[in-house]
C-alpha positions as CSV (number, residue, x, y, z in Angstrom):
1,M,130.3,-101.5,177.9
2,S,129.4,-99.5,181.1
3,H,125.8,-99.3,182.0
4,Y,126.3,-96.1,184.0
5,H,128.5,-93.1,183.2
6,I,128.6,-92.0,186.9
7,Y,127.9,-93.7,190.2
8,G,127.5,-91.1,193.1
9,L,127.4,-91.3,196.8
10,G,126.2,-88.4,198.9
11,A,123.5,-86.6,200.9
12,A,119.9,-86.4,200.0
13,L,118.6,-83.1,201.2
14,V,115.8,-80.7,200.3
15,D,117.1,-77.1,200.2
16,T,115.1,-74.0,201.3
17,E,116.9,-71.0,199.9
18,I,116.4,-67.5,201.2
19,E,117.9,-64.1,200.7
20,V,119.4,-62.5,203.9
21,N,122.1,-59.9,204.8
22,D,125.1,-60.0,207.0
23,Q,123.2,-58.6,209.9
24,D,120.7,-61.5,209.7
25,L,123.6,-64.0,209.8
26,N,125.1,-62.2,212.9
27,Q,121.8,-62.1,214.7
28,C,121.2,-65.8,214.0
29,G,124.8,-66.8,214.9
30,V,125.4,-68.3,211.5
31,E,129.0,-68.6,210.2
32,K,129.2,-67.0,206.8
33,G,130.3,-69.1,203.8
34,L,130.3,-72.4,205.6
35,M,128.2,-75.5,205.9
36,T,127.2,-76.0,209.5
37,L,125.6,-79.2,210.8
38,V,122.7,-78.5,213.1
39,D,120.0,-80.5,214.9
40,E,116.3,-80.3,214.0
41,D,115.5,-77.9,216.9
42,R,118.2,-75.4,215.8
43,Q,116.9,-75.5,212.2
44,H,113.4,-74.8,213.4
45,Q,114.8,-71.9,215.5
46,L,116.5,-70.4,212.5
47,M,113.3,-70.8,210.4
48,K,111.4,-69.0,213.1
49,Q,114.0,-66.2,213.3
50,L,113.9,-65.7,209.6
51,S,110.2,-66.3,209.1
52,D,109.8,-62.8,207.5
53,H,112.3,-63.8,204.8
54,L,110.6,-67.1,203.9
55,V,107.8,-65.6,201.9
56,A,109.9,-65.7,198.7
57,S,111.9,-68.8,199.7
58,K,112.5,-71.5,197.1
59,R,112.6,-75.3,197.7
60,A,114.7,-77.6,195.7
61,C,116.0,-81.2,195.8
62,G,119.6,-80.8,196.9
63,G,122.6,-82.2,198.7
64,S,126.0,-81.5,197.0
65,G,126.4,-85.0,195.4
66,A,122.8,-85.0,194.2
67,N,123.3,-81.7,192.5
68,T,126.3,-83.0,190.7
69,I,124.7,-86.3,189.6
70,I,121.4,-84.6,188.5
71,A,123.4,-82.1,186.4
72,A,125.4,-84.8,184.7
73,N,122.1,-86.6,183.8
74,Y,120.5,-83.4,182.3
75,F,123.6,-83.1,180.1
76,G,123.0,-86.6,178.9
77,A,124.8,-89.0,181.3
78,K,123.2,-92.1,182.8
79,S,123.8,-92.1,186.6
80,F,123.1,-94.0,189.8
81,Y,123.0,-92.3,193.2
82,S,123.3,-93.9,196.6
83,C,121.6,-91.9,199.4
84,R,119.1,-92.1,202.2
85,V,115.8,-90.4,202.9
86,A,112.8,-91.0,205.1
87,N,109.4,-92.1,203.7
88,D,107.9,-88.7,204.3
89,E,106.8,-85.8,202.1
90,T,110.3,-84.3,201.9
91,G,111.8,-87.7,201.0
92,R,109.3,-88.3,198.3
93,F,109.9,-84.8,196.9
94,F,113.6,-85.7,196.7
95,T,113.1,-89.1,194.9
96,E,110.6,-87.6,192.5
97,N,113.2,-85.0,191.5
98,M,115.7,-87.9,191.0
99,Q,113.2,-89.8,188.8
100,Q,112.5,-86.7,186.7
101,A,116.2,-86.3,186.0
102,G,116.5,-90.0,185.1
103,V,118.8,-90.9,188.0
104,D,118.6,-94.5,189.4
105,Y,118.9,-95.1,193.2
106,P,118.9,-98.1,195.5
107,S,115.7,-99.8,196.6
108,S,116.9,-99.3,200.2
109,V,116.8,-95.5,199.8
110,Y,113.9,-95.1,202.3
111,A,114.6,-95.4,206.0
112,E,111.9,-97.1,208.0
113,T,111.8,-94.3,210.6
114,G,112.9,-90.8,211.1
115,I,112.6,-87.7,208.9
116,S,114.4,-86.6,205.7
117,G,117.3,-84.1,205.7
118,K,116.9,-80.5,205.0
119,C,119.2,-77.6,204.3
120,L,118.6,-73.9,205.0
121,V,120.6,-72.0,202.4
122,M,121.1,-68.3,203.2
123,I,122.3,-66.1,200.4
124,T,123.8,-62.7,201.1
125,P,124.1,-59.8,198.6
126,D,127.7,-60.7,197.8
127,A,126.4,-64.1,196.4
128,E,128.0,-66.1,199.3
129,R,126.0,-69.1,200.6
130,S,125.9,-70.1,204.2
131,M,124.2,-73.4,204.9
132,N,122.7,-74.9,208.0
133,T,122.1,-78.6,207.5
134,F,119.9,-81.0,209.4
135,L,121.0,-84.4,207.9
136,G,118.1,-86.4,209.3
137,A,117.9,-89.8,207.5
138,S,120.7,-88.7,205.2
139,A,123.1,-89.2,208.2
140,E,122.3,-92.9,208.1
141,V,123.6,-93.6,204.6
142,S,125.8,-96.6,204.8
143,T,127.3,-99.5,202.9
144,Q,123.8,-101.0,202.8
145,Q,122.9,-98.4,200.2
146,L,125.8,-99.4,197.9
147,D,125.0,-101.4,194.8
148,H,128.2,-103.3,193.9
149,D,126.9,-104.4,190.5
150,A,126.0,-100.8,189.5
151,I,129.4,-99.6,190.8
152,K,131.2,-102.2,188.6
153,Q,129.1,-101.2,185.6
154,S,130.1,-97.5,185.8
155,Q,132.8,-95.4,184.1
156,W,133.3,-93.1,187.1
157,V,132.3,-93.0,190.8
158,Y,131.8,-89.6,192.5
159,I,132.1,-89.3,196.3
160,E,130.8,-86.3,198.1
161,G,133.3,-85.2,200.8
162,Y,130.5,-84.3,203.2
163,Q,130.2,-88.0,203.9
164,V,133.3,-87.7,206.1
165,S,131.1,-86.2,208.9
166,S,129.2,-89.5,209.4
167,E,131.0,-92.7,210.4
168,S,128.6,-94.8,208.3
169,G,128.9,-92.4,205.4
170,K,132.7,-92.4,205.6
171,A,132.7,-96.2,205.7
172,A,130.4,-96.3,202.6
173,A,132.7,-93.8,200.8
174,I,135.8,-96.0,201.5
175,E,134.0,-99.2,200.4
176,L,132.7,-97.5,197.2
177,R,136.3,-96.3,196.3
178,E,137.7,-99.8,197.0
179,V,135.1,-101.7,195.0
180,A,135.4,-99.2,192.1
181,S,139.2,-99.4,192.1
182,A,139.2,-103.2,192.1
183,A,136.9,-103.2,189.1
184,G,138.9,-100.7,187.2
185,V,136.3,-97.9,187.6
186,K,137.7,-94.4,187.8
187,T,137.3,-92.7,191.2
188,S,136.6,-89.0,191.9
189,L,135.9,-87.1,195.1
190,S,135.0,-83.6,196.1
191,L,136.4,-81.9,199.3
192,S,133.0,-80.2,199.5
193,D,133.5,-77.4,202.0
194,P,136.3,-75.6,204.0
195,A,134.7,-76.7,207.3
196,M,134.9,-80.3,206.2
197,V,138.6,-79.9,205.4
198,E,139.3,-78.1,208.7
199,F,137.5,-80.4,211.1
200,F,137.7,-83.8,209.2
201,H,141.1,-83.6,207.5
202,D,142.3,-87.1,208.5
203,G,138.9,-88.6,207.6
204,L,139.1,-87.1,204.1
205,V,142.6,-88.6,203.7
206,E,141.1,-92.0,204.7
207,M,138.4,-91.6,202.1
208,I,140.9,-90.7,199.4
209,G,143.2,-93.6,200.2
210,E,146.3,-94.0,198.2
211,K,145.0,-91.8,195.5
212,V,141.8,-90.9,193.6
213,D,141.8,-90.4,189.9
214,L,140.2,-87.0,190.1
215,L,139.8,-84.5,193.0
216,F,137.5,-81.5,193.0
217,C,138.0,-78.6,195.3
218,N,137.9,-74.8,195.5
219,E,140.9,-72.6,196.3
220,A,140.3,-72.5,200.1
221,E,139.8,-76.2,200.4
222,A,142.9,-77.0,198.4
223,I,145.1,-74.7,200.5
224,H,143.6,-75.9,203.8
225,F,143.7,-79.6,202.8
226,T,147.4,-79.5,201.8
227,R,148.3,-76.9,204.5
228,S,149.9,-74.7,201.8
229,A,150.5,-71.0,201.7
230,N,148.9,-70.4,198.3
231,V,147.1,-72.2,195.5
232,Q,150.2,-72.9,193.5
233,E,151.8,-74.7,196.4
234,A,148.5,-76.5,197.0
235,A,148.4,-77.6,193.3
236,Q,151.8,-79.3,193.7
237,A,150.8,-81.0,196.9
238,L,147.5,-82.3,195.6
239,R,149.4,-84.5,193.1
240,A,150.3,-86.8,196.1
241,H,146.5,-87.4,196.6
242,A,145.1,-87.5,193.1
243,N,146.1,-88.4,189.5
244,S,144.3,-85.3,188.3
245,F,142.4,-82.4,189.9
246,A,140.2,-79.4,189.3
247,I,140.6,-76.4,191.6
248,T,137.8,-73.8,191.1
249,L,138.9,-70.2,191.6
250,G,135.6,-68.3,191.5
251,A,135.7,-65.3,189.2
252,E,139.2,-66.4,188.1
253,G,138.0,-69.6,186.6
254,A,139.7,-72.9,187.4
255,L,143.1,-74.6,187.6
256,L,143.2,-78.1,186.2
257,W,145.9,-80.9,186.3
258,D,145.2,-83.7,183.8
259,G,148.1,-85.8,185.1
260,E,150.6,-84.3,182.7
261,K,150.1,-80.6,182.4
262,E,148.4,-77.7,184.1
263,I,145.5,-76.0,182.3
264,K,144.0,-72.7,183.2
265,V,140.3,-72.1,182.3
266,A,138.8,-68.6,182.4
267,A,135.4,-67.9,183.9
268,Q,132.7,-65.9,182.2
269,Q,132.4,-62.4,183.5
270,V,129.0,-62.2,185.2
271,Q,127.2,-60.4,188.1
272,A,127.1,-63.1,190.7
273,I,124.1,-63.2,193.0
274,D,124.1,-66.8,194.4
275,S,127.0,-69.2,194.6
276,N,124.9,-72.1,196.0
277,G,125.5,-75.2,193.9
278,A,128.2,-73.7,191.6
279,G,130.9,-76.2,192.6
280,D,128.4,-79.1,192.4
281,L,127.4,-78.1,188.8
282,F,131.1,-77.7,187.9
283,A,131.8,-81.3,188.9
284,G,128.7,-82.6,187.1
285,A,129.6,-80.9,183.9
286,F,133.2,-81.9,184.1
287,L,132.4,-85.6,184.8
288,Y,129.8,-85.6,181.9
289,G,132.6,-84.4,179.6
290,L,135.0,-87.0,180.7
291,S,132.3,-89.7,180.3
292,Q,132.1,-88.6,176.7
293,G,135.8,-88.9,176.1
294,W,136.6,-85.1,176.1
295,D,140.0,-83.8,177.1
296,Y,140.3,-81.8,180.4
297,E,140.4,-78.4,178.7
298,R,137.1,-78.9,177.0
299,C,135.6,-80.4,180.2
300,G,136.9,-77.4,182.1
301,K,135.4,-74.9,179.6
302,L,131.9,-76.5,179.9
303,A,132.2,-76.7,183.7
304,S,133.3,-73.1,184.1
305,L,130.7,-71.8,181.6
306,C,127.9,-73.7,183.6
307,A,129.1,-72.5,187.0
308,S,129.4,-68.9,185.7
309,T,125.8,-69.1,184.4
310,L,124.5,-70.6,187.6
311,V,125.9,-67.9,190.0
312,A,124.1,-65.2,188.0
313,Q,120.7,-66.7,188.9
314,Y,119.1,-68.1,192.1
315,G,119.0,-71.7,193.0
316,P,121.4,-74.7,193.0
317,R,120.5,-75.9,189.6
318,L,120.1,-74.7,186.0
319,R,116.7,-74.5,184.4
320,E,116.2,-77.7,182.4
321,E,116.6,-76.1,179.0
322,Q,119.9,-74.4,179.9
323,Y,121.9,-77.7,180.0
324,Q,121.6,-78.4,176.3
325,E,122.0,-74.7,175.5
326,L,125.3,-74.5,177.3
327,L,126.5,-77.8,176.0
328,A,126.0,-76.5,172.4
329,Q,128.5,-73.7,173.2
330,V,131.5,-75.9,173.7
């Protein structure tokens, strides 16, 4: 019997989310819709330029993989998350959030020096999120943060694709996949962001290895990763990299492959105001469903319902009471 439903590896960041417009992005030199890695000075510069927007800013424990794992736990899963923070106020804020969600993490989570990672999330009126991320201590996540016993006691492992941007993170991702595969634990990975696919394609292929059991991506990531002309071509090409996959299609829902057949899942029609965290939540809901023995269609319905609900409100995570409310609808 597995002790954990899901074992995750990813960034540990604290998000500051603010509302901006396209002119703000242009004035700040921010690429819209992408995650851009920046140093601490650049992030301070952005915060200063946008200081008049920060009055109503919201802070939340984040990082793509953390969002996924925390969501799975709020649905009812038991999870472990390998990450890295500094022993500062930001890092303690992050680990307190993990504890509140019931997520276990390694004793080596705190770096001896440095500062914790932060992400400035800029939301435009079209609900697009543009992220500038200072990784800080999170860039130091390595094989030292892996707990092999916990990996072997899990049903699934989930690897955040952003780890490809760090040599130590990529090495940890590969070791996690290898340990899990050798132990018969199912493997899943998210491509994370179009910029990761564009600039780190070969590294992502290394992280995936021969195949993962389940791949998460959105339409742009699927097309760029497989170098295809459209999503249908990409869906065919992804089968060489994964035994199953879920491609999110925004307002069009999602396209799933369960290893035998394609399944289309519709999205709820909502007025989107903030897409930050929607893909992360989709993965968390989907993995929770699989951990409960659900078929892909039911997993997709929960994941799509949750993502549709999230984009209609601000922040990377549902309110605590919403998880069980949405679960009751499928």
